[in-house]
Amino acid sequence: MESSDNNDFFWSGRFEKPPHELFQQLNASITYDWRLAPYDIQASIAHARMLSAIGVLTTEEFGEIELGLGQVMAEMAQGDLAFELADEDIHTAIEKRLIEKIGDAGKKLHTARSRNDQVATDLAMFVRDQCRQHLSDLVLLLESLYNQAKAGVDVILPGYTHLQRAQPLLLSHHLLAYFEMFRRDFSRFGRALGATLSMPLGAGALAGVNYHVKRSDVAKELGFEQPGANSIDDVANRDFALDYLAAAVNLSIHLSRLAAELILWSSQEFDFVEISDAFTSGSSIMPQKKNPDACELIRARSARVAANYQGLASLLSSLPLAYNKDMQEDKMYVFDTVDILLIALPLTAEMVETLKFNAARMRAAAEESFALATDAADYLAARGVPFRDAHRIIGRLVRKCIDEKKKLGDLTLAELRLESPKFDDSFFQVVDLEASLERKISEGGTGPARVAAQLELAANRLAEMRRVAEALRQ
Ligand code: ARG
């Protein structure tokens, strides 16, 4: 990209000197906002169509503009259009190229609009499209989780609190917890999409324009629900971008927590799961290594998404009304986040789909642990021992088992009776993994019947989300 040493700016009329070379570098957003080009062109065509409908442009002029903009888009798609710093931003670059191509008709395009309403419109359309894409990608991830959960209905593992073995769980139940997290993300991106549906175009620089523009017609053509209600807010509003980033922060925290768990679970210490070779890499020195790099990088990028949210929030919080040039940099936070999610989300969907769980190892870990101690305390409580006392008694027996390297079920009835006369032979049926799960009868819990109900609910919700995501892509 070359800087311009002539006075070749649309706004040069009022100036005696050209902008400083360093200021041009500071000022230009063309290095990144070229990504808005398809939206800018679409919005310009809708704007010009409306201008011709209200008699500001002739039908011929509109025809030239529409054709010219189509050609500019094609040139850009082929990479034939070289930008220079004097173009400043994508809006100017497109308009300049249009004027080069079609002459005077092109110079009329910027009637009744400003770059302020233009950029807000382009960005809202861009964010709307990204929300749609993330919603489809979320469906893929939810499908993978659902499929693995369905396959894991007989697999038992120890559940953890404080990363200490706590109580036995069904693998399905564990995976459905992630399903819930990503289901909420789906709702959040739906709401973020909803926040993009008010159209800024027609607000002009901030005060409205001196023409009978038909904003509703333009809004309809561009897929907005309606034009914004207040032209000042239209150009100053970036809530939709912040809503998008807030949804992205939640999602990337969830992706990161899943990744962190897979990193632990795929370690030799846990050995609960194997991540496909496709998402791992080797060490340049240690031939035996298989590192969970994809998970680690997804975890790292969640930090960047959170920083992007913080960045835009800080950028916006001190701005007076209406448009301020600071807002030009809103796009950096949005684009970086989009690029992260466009990889992390479909990658995680495929990685989950291809996970190989080690059911034998999980079961052994549940058996080795004292994950049934709560059930043992409940056994005494059911026999009239107050729960607090029962807890203490089982605690002492656990202590004894640790010292003697035994499990609760290995103790003899005589040893149990030393602690409480309430023990009888039925105790040995209680300290059993399957029996423990069967006793988890509460809604949402890990009991097999409750997990079956959760799976059914998940299937219904998945079908509904798939329907929504598909309808939004039309
Ligand atoms: N490149 C600018 C942006 O992204 C466009 C709006 C510029 N408006 C202005 N009055 N200089 O925000």
Short mmCIF file of C-alpha atoms and ligand atoms in Angstrom, two decimals:
data_model
loop_
_atom_site.label_atom_id
_atom_site.label_comp_id
_atom_site.label_asym_id
_atom_site.label_seq_id
_atom_site.Cartn_x
_atom_site.Cartn_y
_atom_site.Cartn_z
CA MET A 1 0.00 0.00 0.00
CA GLU A 2 1.35 3.42 -0.95
CA SER A 3 0.75 6.68 0.82
CA SER A 4 -0.47 9.59 -1.22
CA ASP A 5 1.48 12.80 -1.47
CA ASN A 6 -1.20 14.69 -3.30
CA ASN A 7 -4.31 16.28 -1.91
CA ASP A 8 -6.48 13.49 -3.16
CA PHE A 9 -9.02 13.26 -0.35
CA PHE A 10 -12.77 13.73 -0.72
CA TRP A 11 -12.59 16.32 2.01
CA SER A 12 -9.51 18.18 0.68
CA GLY A 13 -11.45 21.30 -0.33
CA ARG A 14 -11.08 23.04 3.00
CA PHE A 15 -7.39 22.22 3.49
CA GLU A 16 -4.24 23.98 2.31
CA LYS A 17 -1.77 21.26 3.19
CA PRO A 18 -1.96 17.51 2.71
CA PRO A 19 -2.07 15.31 5.81
CA HIS A 20 1.24 14.29 7.37
CA GLU A 21 2.51 10.92 6.30
CA LEU A 22 2.35 9.64 9.87
CA PHE A 23 -1.15 11.00 10.32
CA GLN A 24 -2.21 9.16 7.17
CA GLN A 25 -0.91 5.98 8.71
CA LEU A 26 -2.70 6.66 11.97
CA ASN A 27 -5.90 7.62 10.25
CA ALA A 28 -6.30 4.85 7.71
CA SER A 29 -8.51 1.88 8.51
CA ILE A 30 -8.38 0.42 5.01
CA THR A 31 -5.73 -2.05 6.20
CA TYR A 32 -8.46 -3.94 8.08
CA ASP A 33 -11.92 -2.60 7.22
CA TRP A 34 -11.70 -3.97 3.66
CA ARG A 35 -13.59 -6.91 5.19
CA LEU A 36 -16.72 -4.78 5.20
CA ALA A 37 -16.62 -4.38 1.39
CA PRO A 38 -19.48 -6.76 0.47
CA TYR A 39 -21.76 -5.10 3.03
CA ASP A 40 -20.73 -1.62 1.97
CA ILE A 41 -21.53 -2.40 -1.65
CA GLN A 42 -24.85 -4.03 -0.83
CA ALA A 43 -25.84 -1.06 1.33
CA SER A 44 -24.75 1.41 -1.37
CA ILE A 45 -26.89 -0.33 -3.97
CA ALA A 46 -29.93 -0.23 -1.66
CA HIS A 47 -29.27 3.43 -0.90
CA ALA A 48 -28.93 4.32 -4.60
CA ARG A 49 -32.08 2.37 -5.50
CA MET A 50 -33.97 4.39 -2.91
CA LEU A 51 -32.42 7.66 -4.18
CA SER A 52 -33.70 6.85 -7.66
CA ALA A 53 -37.15 5.98 -6.29
CA ILE A 54 -37.42 9.44 -4.72
CA GLY A 55 -36.08 11.18 -7.83
CA VAL A 56 -32.63 12.18 -6.54
CA LEU A 57 -31.00 9.89 -9.11
CA THR A 58 -32.33 9.10 -12.56
CA THR A 59 -33.04 5.49 -13.43
CA GLU A 60 -30.03 5.58 -15.77
CA GLU A 61 -27.75 6.91 -13.05
CA PHE A 62 -28.93 4.18 -10.68
CA GLY A 63 -28.31 1.59 -13.39
CA GLU A 64 -24.72 2.83 -13.86
CA ILE A 65 -24.11 2.84 -10.11
CA GLU A 66 -25.48 -0.66 -9.60
CA LEU A 67 -23.43 -2.04 -12.48
CA GLY A 68 -20.31 -0.14 -11.42
CA LEU A 69 -20.54 -1.31 -7.81
CA GLY A 70 -20.93 -4.89 -9.02
CA GLN A 71 -17.72 -4.49 -11.02
CA VAL A 72 -15.86 -2.97 -8.08
CA MET A 73 -16.95 -5.94 -5.96
CA ALA A 74 -15.71 -8.36 -8.60
CA GLU A 75 -12.36 -6.56 -8.81
CA MET A 76 -11.98 -6.76 -5.06
CA ALA A 77 -12.98 -10.41 -4.92
CA GLN A 78 -10.22 -11.16 -7.45
CA GLY A 79 -7.72 -9.08 -5.51
CA ASP A 80 -7.35 -6.71 -8.47
CA LEU A 81 -8.02 -3.55 -6.50
CA ALA A 82 -4.94 -2.06 -4.86
CA PHE A 83 -5.74 0.20 -1.93
CA GLU A 84 -3.66 3.17 -0.90
CA LEU A 85 -3.51 5.07 2.36
CA ALA A 86 -5.25 8.06 0.78
CA ASP A 87 -8.29 5.83 0.42
CA GLU A 88 -8.54 6.05 4.22
CA ASP A 89 -11.24 3.44 4.58
CA ILE A 90 -13.21 0.91 2.59
CA HIS A 91 -16.13 3.29 2.07
CA THR A 92 -13.91 5.87 0.39
CA ALA A 93 -11.97 3.27 -1.57
CA ILE A 94 -15.13 1.84 -3.09
CA GLU A 95 -16.60 5.23 -3.89
CA LYS A 96 -13.37 6.44 -5.51
CA ARG A 97 -13.12 3.35 -7.65
CA LEU A 98 -16.77 3.71 -8.65
CA ILE A 99 -16.17 7.31 -9.74
CA GLU A 100 -13.07 6.25 -11.70
CA LYS A 101 -15.22 3.72 -13.51
CA ILE A 102 -18.48 5.55 -14.16
CA GLY A 103 -17.73 9.24 -13.62
CA ASP A 104 -20.40 11.75 -12.65
CA ALA A 105 -23.16 9.33 -11.66
CA GLY A 106 -20.76 7.86 -9.11
CA LYS A 107 -20.24 11.28 -7.57
CA LYS A 108 -23.94 11.40 -6.68
CA LEU A 109 -23.94 8.20 -4.61
CA HIS A 110 -22.93 9.93 -1.40
CA THR A 111 -26.04 12.14 -1.45
CA ALA A 112 -28.14 11.87 1.74
CA ARG A 113 -25.68 9.75 3.67
CA SER A 114 -22.45 10.01 5.64
CA ARG A 115 -19.68 7.58 6.38
CA ASN A 116 -20.97 7.65 9.95
CA ASP A 117 -24.29 5.98 9.16
CA GLN A 118 -22.61 3.94 6.45
CA VAL A 119 -20.01 2.30 8.68
CA ALA A 120 -22.51 1.58 11.46
CA THR A 121 -24.77 -0.10 8.91
CA ASP A 122 -21.96 -2.17 7.38
CA LEU A 123 -20.75 -3.33 10.77
CA ALA A 124 -24.24 -4.30 11.94
CA MET A 125 -24.68 -6.38 8.78
CA PHE A 126 -21.28 -7.98 9.27
CA VAL A 127 -22.01 -8.87 12.91
CA ARG A 128 -25.41 -10.25 11.92
CA ASP A 129 -23.77 -12.63 9.43
CA GLN A 130 -21.20 -13.76 11.98
CA CYS A 131 -23.94 -14.50 14.52
CA ARG A 132 -25.64 -16.68 11.92
CA GLN A 133 -22.42 -18.56 11.25
CA HIS A 134 -21.72 -19.09 14.96
CA LEU A 135 -25.29 -20.36 15.48
CA SER A 136 -24.76 -23.00 12.77
CA ASP A 137 -21.36 -23.92 14.19
CA LEU A 138 -22.87 -24.18 17.67
CA VAL A 139 -25.41 -26.66 16.34
CA LEU A 140 -22.51 -28.81 15.09
CA LEU A 141 -20.86 -28.71 18.49
CA LEU A 142 -24.12 -29.50 20.29
CA GLU A 143 -24.65 -32.43 17.93
CA SER A 144 -21.19 -33.82 18.72
CA LEU A 145 -21.80 -33.50 22.44
CA TYR A 146 -25.21 -35.08 22.12
CA ASN A 147 -23.84 -38.02 20.10
CA GLN A 148 -21.06 -38.65 22.61
CA ALA A 149 -23.54 -38.33 25.48
CA LYS A 150 -25.84 -40.85 23.83
CA ALA A 151 -22.93 -43.26 23.41
CA GLY A 152 -21.87 -42.78 27.03
CA VAL A 153 -25.05 -43.89 28.84
CA ASP A 154 -23.36 -46.94 30.35
CA VAL A 155 -20.03 -45.36 31.13
CA ILE A 156 -19.35 -44.51 34.77
CA LEU A 157 -16.66 -42.11 35.93
CA PRO A 158 -15.92 -40.34 39.18
CA GLY A 159 -17.28 -36.80 39.17
CA TYR A 160 -14.99 -34.19 40.70
CA THR A 161 -15.27 -31.25 43.03
CA HIS A 162 -12.05 -29.41 43.93
CA LEU A 163 -10.53 -31.82 41.40
CA GLN A 164 -10.96 -34.56 44.05
CA ARG A 165 -13.02 -37.64 43.24
CA ALA A 166 -16.46 -36.87 44.61
CA GLN A 167 -19.37 -39.06 43.45
CA PRO A 168 -19.95 -41.46 40.58
CA LEU A 169 -21.50 -40.00 37.44
CA LEU A 170 -22.64 -41.21 34.08
CA LEU A 171 -20.43 -39.93 31.26
CA SER A 172 -23.61 -38.86 29.45
CA HIS A 173 -24.56 -36.68 32.37
CA HIS A 174 -21.14 -35.04 32.40
CA LEU A 175 -21.23 -34.31 28.65
CA LEU A 176 -24.77 -32.99 28.87
CA ALA A 177 -23.51 -30.35 31.30
CA TYR A 178 -21.48 -28.94 28.38
CA PHE A 179 -24.55 -29.27 26.19
CA GLU A 180 -26.37 -26.92 28.58
CA MET A 181 -23.52 -24.40 28.50
CA PHE A 182 -23.42 -24.25 24.70
CA ARG A 183 -27.21 -24.21 24.50
CA ARG A 184 -27.16 -20.98 26.51
CA ASP A 185 -24.51 -19.64 24.11
CA PHE A 186 -26.89 -20.38 21.26
CA SER A 187 -29.53 -18.21 22.95
CA ARG A 188 -26.98 -15.47 23.56
CA PHE A 189 -25.94 -15.30 19.90
CA GLY A 190 -29.61 -15.25 18.97
CA ARG A 191 -30.05 -12.17 21.16
CA ALA A 192 -26.84 -10.62 19.81
CA LEU A 193 -28.22 -11.08 16.31
CA GLY A 194 -31.44 -9.37 17.40
CA ALA A 195 -29.41 -6.35 18.51
CA THR A 196 -28.15 -5.82 14.94
CA LEU A 197 -31.58 -5.39 13.39
CA SER A 198 -32.03 -1.63 13.75
CA MET A 199 -30.69 0.19 10.67
CA PRO A 200 -28.46 3.26 11.09
CA LEU A 201 -28.47 4.24 7.38
CA GLY A 202 -30.41 7.46 6.78
CA ALA A 203 -29.14 9.06 9.99
CA GLY A 204 -26.58 11.00 7.95
CA ALA A 205 -23.68 12.37 9.97
CA LEU A 206 -25.92 12.53 13.07
CA ALA A 207 -28.84 14.88 12.47
CA GLY A 208 -30.74 13.16 9.69
CA VAL A 209 -30.66 14.29 6.04
CA ASN A 210 -32.36 16.93 3.89
CA TYR A 211 -34.16 14.45 1.68
CA HIS A 212 -37.38 12.44 1.89
CA VAL A 213 -35.38 9.21 2.19
CA LYS A 214 -37.41 6.04 2.46
CA ARG A 215 -35.51 4.41 5.26
CA SER A 216 -37.95 1.54 5.74
CA ASP A 217 -37.53 0.43 2.13
CA VAL A 218 -33.74 0.42 2.50
CA ALA A 219 -34.02 -1.42 5.83
CA LYS A 220 -36.18 -4.09 4.22
CA GLU A 221 -33.80 -4.60 1.31
CA LEU A 222 -30.86 -4.95 3.68
CA GLY A 223 -32.57 -7.39 6.06
CA PHE A 224 -33.02 -5.00 8.99
CA GLU A 225 -36.24 -4.99 11.00
CA GLN A 226 -36.59 -1.23 10.91
CA PRO A 227 -34.63 2.03 10.71
CA GLY A 228 -33.30 3.34 14.01
CA ALA A 229 -35.59 5.71 15.90
CA ASN A 230 -33.02 8.41 16.66
CA SER A 231 -30.36 9.51 14.18
CA ILE A 232 -27.90 10.50 16.92
CA ASP A 233 -28.14 7.09 18.54
CA ASP A 234 -27.96 5.43 15.11
CA VAL A 235 -24.43 6.70 14.49
CA ALA A 236 -23.24 6.48 18.11
CA ASN A 237 -24.61 3.03 18.91
CA ARG A 238 -22.24 0.09 19.06
CA ASP A 239 -24.25 -1.91 21.60
CA PHE A 240 -24.74 -4.62 19.02
CA ALA A 241 -20.96 -5.06 18.72
CA LEU A 242 -20.59 -5.23 22.49
CA ASP A 243 -23.50 -7.69 22.74
CA TYR A 244 -21.75 -9.80 20.14
CA LEU A 245 -18.49 -9.70 22.09
CA ALA A 246 -20.28 -10.49 25.37
CA ALA A 247 -21.82 -13.58 23.78
CA ALA A 248 -18.38 -14.44 22.42
CA VAL A 249 -16.77 -14.13 25.86
CA ASN A 250 -19.23 -16.57 27.40
CA LEU A 251 -18.80 -18.98 24.54
CA SER A 252 -15.04 -18.86 24.62
CA ILE A 253 -15.01 -19.40 28.38
CA HIS A 254 -17.06 -22.55 27.78
CA LEU A 255 -14.79 -23.68 24.96
CA SER A 256 -11.81 -23.04 27.20
CA ARG A 257 -13.22 -24.99 30.15
CA LEU A 258 -13.97 -27.94 27.90
CA ALA A 259 -10.45 -27.70 26.45
CA ALA A 260 -8.91 -27.52 29.92
CA GLU A 261 -10.77 -30.66 30.97
CA LEU A 262 -9.70 -32.52 27.85
CA ILE A 263 -6.09 -31.54 28.56
CA LEU A 264 -6.39 -33.07 32.03
CA TRP A 265 -8.32 -36.11 30.92
CA SER A 266 -5.92 -36.93 28.10
CA SER A 267 -2.90 -36.82 30.43
CA GLN A 268 -1.35 -40.14 31.39
CA GLU A 269 -2.36 -39.41 34.97
CA PHE A 270 -6.06 -39.46 34.07
CA ASP A 271 -6.07 -41.43 30.82
CA PHE A 272 -9.83 -40.93 30.49
CA VAL A 273 -9.83 -39.90 26.86
CA GLU A 274 -7.78 -39.88 23.71
CA ILE A 275 -7.86 -36.81 21.50
CA SER A 276 -7.57 -37.58 17.79
CA ASP A 277 -4.09 -37.22 16.27
CA ALA A 278 -5.64 -34.59 14.01
CA PHE A 279 -5.81 -32.13 16.92
CA THR A 280 -2.55 -32.90 18.67
CA SER A 281 1.11 -32.48 17.86
CA GLY A 282 4.44 -33.99 18.74
CA SER A 283 7.53 -32.71 20.48
CA SER A 284 10.69 -31.85 18.56
CA ILE A 285 12.80 -33.63 21.18
CA MET A 286 10.64 -36.17 23.06
CA PRO A 287 9.48 -38.83 20.60
CA GLN A 288 6.79 -40.21 22.93
CA LYS A 289 4.89 -36.95 23.31
CA LYS A 290 1.39 -36.26 22.01
CA ASN A 291 0.48 -32.77 23.06
CA PRO A 292 -3.06 -31.38 23.23
CA ASP A 293 -2.06 -28.15 21.46
CA ALA A 294 -5.46 -27.44 19.92
CA CYS A 295 -7.05 -27.44 23.37
CA GLU A 296 -4.26 -25.32 24.80
CA LEU A 297 -4.60 -22.71 22.05
CA ILE A 298 -8.37 -22.57 22.40
CA ARG A 299 -7.83 -21.99 26.10
CA ALA A 300 -5.30 -19.24 25.33
CA ARG A 301 -7.58 -17.53 22.83
CA SER A 302 -10.39 -17.23 25.33
CA ALA A 303 -8.11 -14.73 27.06
CA ARG A 304 -7.97 -12.72 23.84
CA VAL A 305 -11.73 -12.76 23.39
CA ALA A 306 -12.18 -11.48 26.94
CA ALA A 307 -9.59 -8.78 26.22
CA ASN A 308 -11.46 -7.81 23.05
CA TYR A 309 -14.66 -7.33 25.03
CA GLN A 310 -12.77 -5.24 27.56
CA GLY A 311 -11.15 -3.26 24.75
CA LEU A 312 -14.37 -2.25 23.07
CA ALA A 313 -16.09 -1.56 26.39
CA SER A 314 -13.26 0.78 27.38
CA LEU A 315 -13.16 2.42 23.96
CA LEU A 316 -16.85 3.25 24.06
CA SER A 317 -17.30 4.22 27.67
CA SER A 318 -15.78 7.68 27.49
CA LEU A 319 -17.20 8.85 24.15
CA PRO A 320 -19.55 11.82 23.99
CA LEU A 321 -22.33 11.72 21.38
CA ALA A 322 -22.36 11.15 18.53
CA TYR A 323 -19.76 9.62 16.17
CA ASN A 324 -16.10 9.86 17.23
CA LYS A 325 -13.14 8.60 15.23
CA ASP A 326 -12.24 6.31 18.14
CA MET A 327 -15.10 4.16 16.92
CA GLN A 328 -13.16 3.32 13.79
CA GLU A 329 -11.19 0.88 15.94
CA ASP A 330 -14.27 -1.01 17.16
CA LYS A 331 -13.76 -3.31 14.20
CA MET A 332 -10.38 -4.58 15.39
CA TYR A 333 -11.94 -6.16 18.47
CA VAL A 334 -14.82 -7.60 16.50
CA PHE A 335 -12.71 -8.97 13.64
CA ASP A 336 -10.17 -10.60 15.92
CA THR A 337 -12.96 -12.28 17.89
CA VAL A 338 -14.70 -13.46 14.73
CA ASP A 339 -11.48 -15.00 13.43
CA ILE A 340 -10.94 -16.85 16.71
CA LEU A 341 -14.46 -18.26 16.83
CA LEU A 342 -14.57 -19.21 13.15
CA ILE A 343 -11.78 -21.68 13.94
CA ALA A 344 -12.34 -22.62 17.58
CA LEU A 345 -16.00 -23.52 17.27
CA PRO A 346 -16.04 -25.91 14.28
CA LEU A 347 -12.69 -27.35 15.41
CA THR A 348 -14.08 -28.18 18.84
CA ALA A 349 -17.17 -29.73 17.25
CA GLU A 350 -14.97 -32.12 15.25
CA MET A 351 -12.60 -32.78 18.10
CA VAL A 352 -15.48 -33.77 20.41
CA GLU A 353 -17.00 -35.96 17.70
CA THR A 354 -13.74 -37.91 17.40
CA LEU A 355 -12.90 -38.28 21.12
CA LYS A 356 -12.27 -41.85 22.29
CA PHE A 357 -13.25 -42.31 25.92
CA ASN A 358 -11.53 -44.94 28.03
CA ALA A 359 -14.55 -46.45 29.81
CA ALA A 360 -12.52 -49.10 31.66
CA ARG A 361 -10.14 -46.54 33.09
CA MET A 362 -12.98 -44.25 34.14
CA ARG A 363 -14.77 -47.07 35.91
CA ALA A 364 -11.60 -48.15 37.65
CA ALA A 365 -11.02 -44.60 38.85
CA ALA A 366 -14.55 -44.50 40.26
CA GLU A 367 -13.98 -47.84 41.99
CA GLU A 368 -10.58 -46.93 43.41
CA SER A 369 -12.02 -43.83 44.98
CA PHE A 370 -14.32 -43.34 47.96
CA ALA A 371 -16.93 -41.94 45.61
CA LEU A 372 -19.56 -44.07 47.37
CA ALA A 373 -18.97 -42.61 50.83
CA THR A 374 -21.99 -40.29 50.59
CA ASP A 375 -24.17 -43.27 49.70
CA ALA A 376 -22.75 -45.11 52.72
CA ALA A 377 -23.66 -42.18 54.99
CA ASP A 378 -27.15 -42.05 53.47
CA TYR A 379 -27.45 -45.78 54.25
CA LEU A 380 -26.97 -45.12 57.96
CA ALA A 381 -29.21 -42.04 57.82
CA ALA A 382 -31.99 -44.21 56.39
CA ARG A 383 -31.55 -46.43 59.47
CA GLY A 384 -32.19 -43.57 61.85
CA VAL A 385 -28.64 -42.33 62.42
CA PRO A 386 -28.68 -38.50 62.18
CA PHE A 387 -26.83 -37.54 58.94
CA ARG A 388 -24.11 -35.60 60.78
CA ASP A 389 -23.30 -38.67 62.94
CA ALA A 390 -23.47 -40.95 59.91
CA HIS A 391 -21.00 -38.65 58.10
CA ARG A 392 -18.55 -38.92 61.02
CA ILE A 393 -18.86 -42.72 61.22
CA ILE A 394 -18.25 -43.21 57.49
CA GLY A 395 -15.40 -40.72 57.68
CA ARG A 396 -13.70 -42.87 60.31
CA LEU A 397 -14.23 -46.00 58.19
CA VAL A 398 -12.75 -44.23 55.13
CA ARG A 399 -9.72 -43.32 57.26
CA LYS A 400 -9.36 -46.97 58.27
CA CYS A 401 -9.64 -48.11 54.61
CA ILE A 402 -6.98 -45.60 53.53
CA ASP A 403 -4.61 -46.93 56.22
CA GLU A 404 -5.30 -50.55 55.28
CA LYS A 405 -5.48 -49.91 51.50
CA LYS A 406 -9.04 -51.22 51.28
CA LYS A 407 -12.36 -50.11 49.79
CA LEU A 408 -15.48 -49.63 51.94
CA GLY A 409 -16.93 -52.82 50.50
CA ASP A 410 -13.86 -54.80 51.63
CA LEU A 411 -14.59 -54.20 55.33
CA THR A 412 -16.20 -57.07 57.25
CA LEU A 413 -19.54 -56.73 58.95
CA ALA A 414 -17.77 -57.09 62.30
CA GLU A 415 -15.48 -54.15 61.48
CA LEU A 416 -18.47 -52.07 60.40
CA ARG A 417 -20.44 -52.95 63.54
CA LEU A 418 -17.58 -51.65 65.69
CA GLU A 419 -18.57 -48.20 64.41
CA SER A 420 -22.36 -48.63 64.41
CA PRO A 421 -24.80 -51.44 65.26
CA LYS A 422 -27.02 -50.24 62.38
CA PHE A 423 -24.86 -51.96 59.75
CA ASP A 424 -26.09 -55.26 58.33
CA ASP A 425 -25.45 -57.30 55.18
CA SER A 426 -27.51 -54.98 52.98
CA PHE A 427 -24.65 -52.46 53.26
CA PHE A 428 -22.67 -54.42 50.66
CA GLN A 429 -25.34 -53.84 48.01
CA VAL A 430 -25.16 -50.10 48.68
CA VAL A 431 -21.46 -49.65 48.05
CA ASP A 432 -21.84 -50.45 44.38
CA LEU A 433 -21.46 -48.01 41.48
CA GLU A 434 -24.61 -48.97 39.57
CA ALA A 435 -26.66 -48.98 42.78
CA SER A 436 -25.34 -45.54 43.65
CA LEU A 437 -26.42 -44.15 40.28
CA GLU A 438 -29.87 -45.75 40.57
CA ARG A 439 -30.38 -43.95 43.85
CA LYS A 440 -29.84 -40.53 42.24
CA ILE A 441 -33.52 -40.07 41.66
CA SER A 442 -33.75 -36.26 41.70
CA GLU A 443 -34.52 -34.30 38.53
CA GLY A 444 -31.43 -33.28 36.57
CA GLY A 445 -29.29 -35.76 38.49
CA THR A 446 -27.10 -38.61 37.31
CA GLY A 447 -29.63 -41.45 37.84
CA PRO A 448 -29.97 -43.41 34.58
CA ALA A 449 -33.69 -42.57 34.26
CA ARG A 450 -32.99 -38.88 34.82
CA VAL A 451 -30.15 -38.91 32.32
CA ALA A 452 -32.40 -40.60 29.76
CA ALA A 453 -34.89 -37.75 30.28
CA GLN A 454 -32.10 -35.18 29.85
CA LEU A 455 -31.02 -36.86 26.62
CA GLU A 456 -34.56 -36.72 25.30
CA LEU A 457 -34.88 -33.06 26.19
CA ALA A 458 -31.51 -32.37 24.56
CA ALA A 459 -32.64 -34.12 21.36
CA ASN A 460 -35.75 -31.94 21.18
CA ARG A 461 -33.84 -28.77 21.86
CA LEU A 462 -31.22 -29.70 19.32
CA ALA A 463 -33.89 -30.20 16.66
CA GLU A 464 -35.33 -26.77 17.48
CA MET A 465 -31.92 -25.07 17.40
CA ARG A 466 -31.08 -26.74 14.10
CA ARG A 467 -34.36 -25.42 12.69
CA VAL A 468 -33.62 -21.87 13.92
CA ALA A 469 -30.05 -21.89 12.58
CA GLU A 470 -31.18 -23.18 9.20
CA ALA A 471 -34.00 -20.65 8.92
CA LEU A 472 -31.52 -17.84 9.68
CA ARG A 473 -29.22 -18.95 6.89
CA GLN A 474 -31.91 -18.54 4.21
N1 ARG B 1 -13.55 4.74 8.72
C1 ARG B 1 -14.53 5.32 9.60
C2 ARG B 1 -14.92 4.30 10.68
O1 ARG B 1 -14.63 3.17 10.51
C3 ARG B 1 -15.74 5.73 8.84
C4 ARG B 1 -16.45 6.89 9.39
C5 ARG B 1 -15.61 8.11 9.28
N2 ARG B 1 -16.36 9.26 9.51
C6 ARG B 1 -15.79 10.43 9.56
N3 ARG B 1 -16.56 11.43 9.74
N4 ARG B 1 -14.51 10.58 9.45
O2 ARG B 1 -15.47 4.65 11.69
#
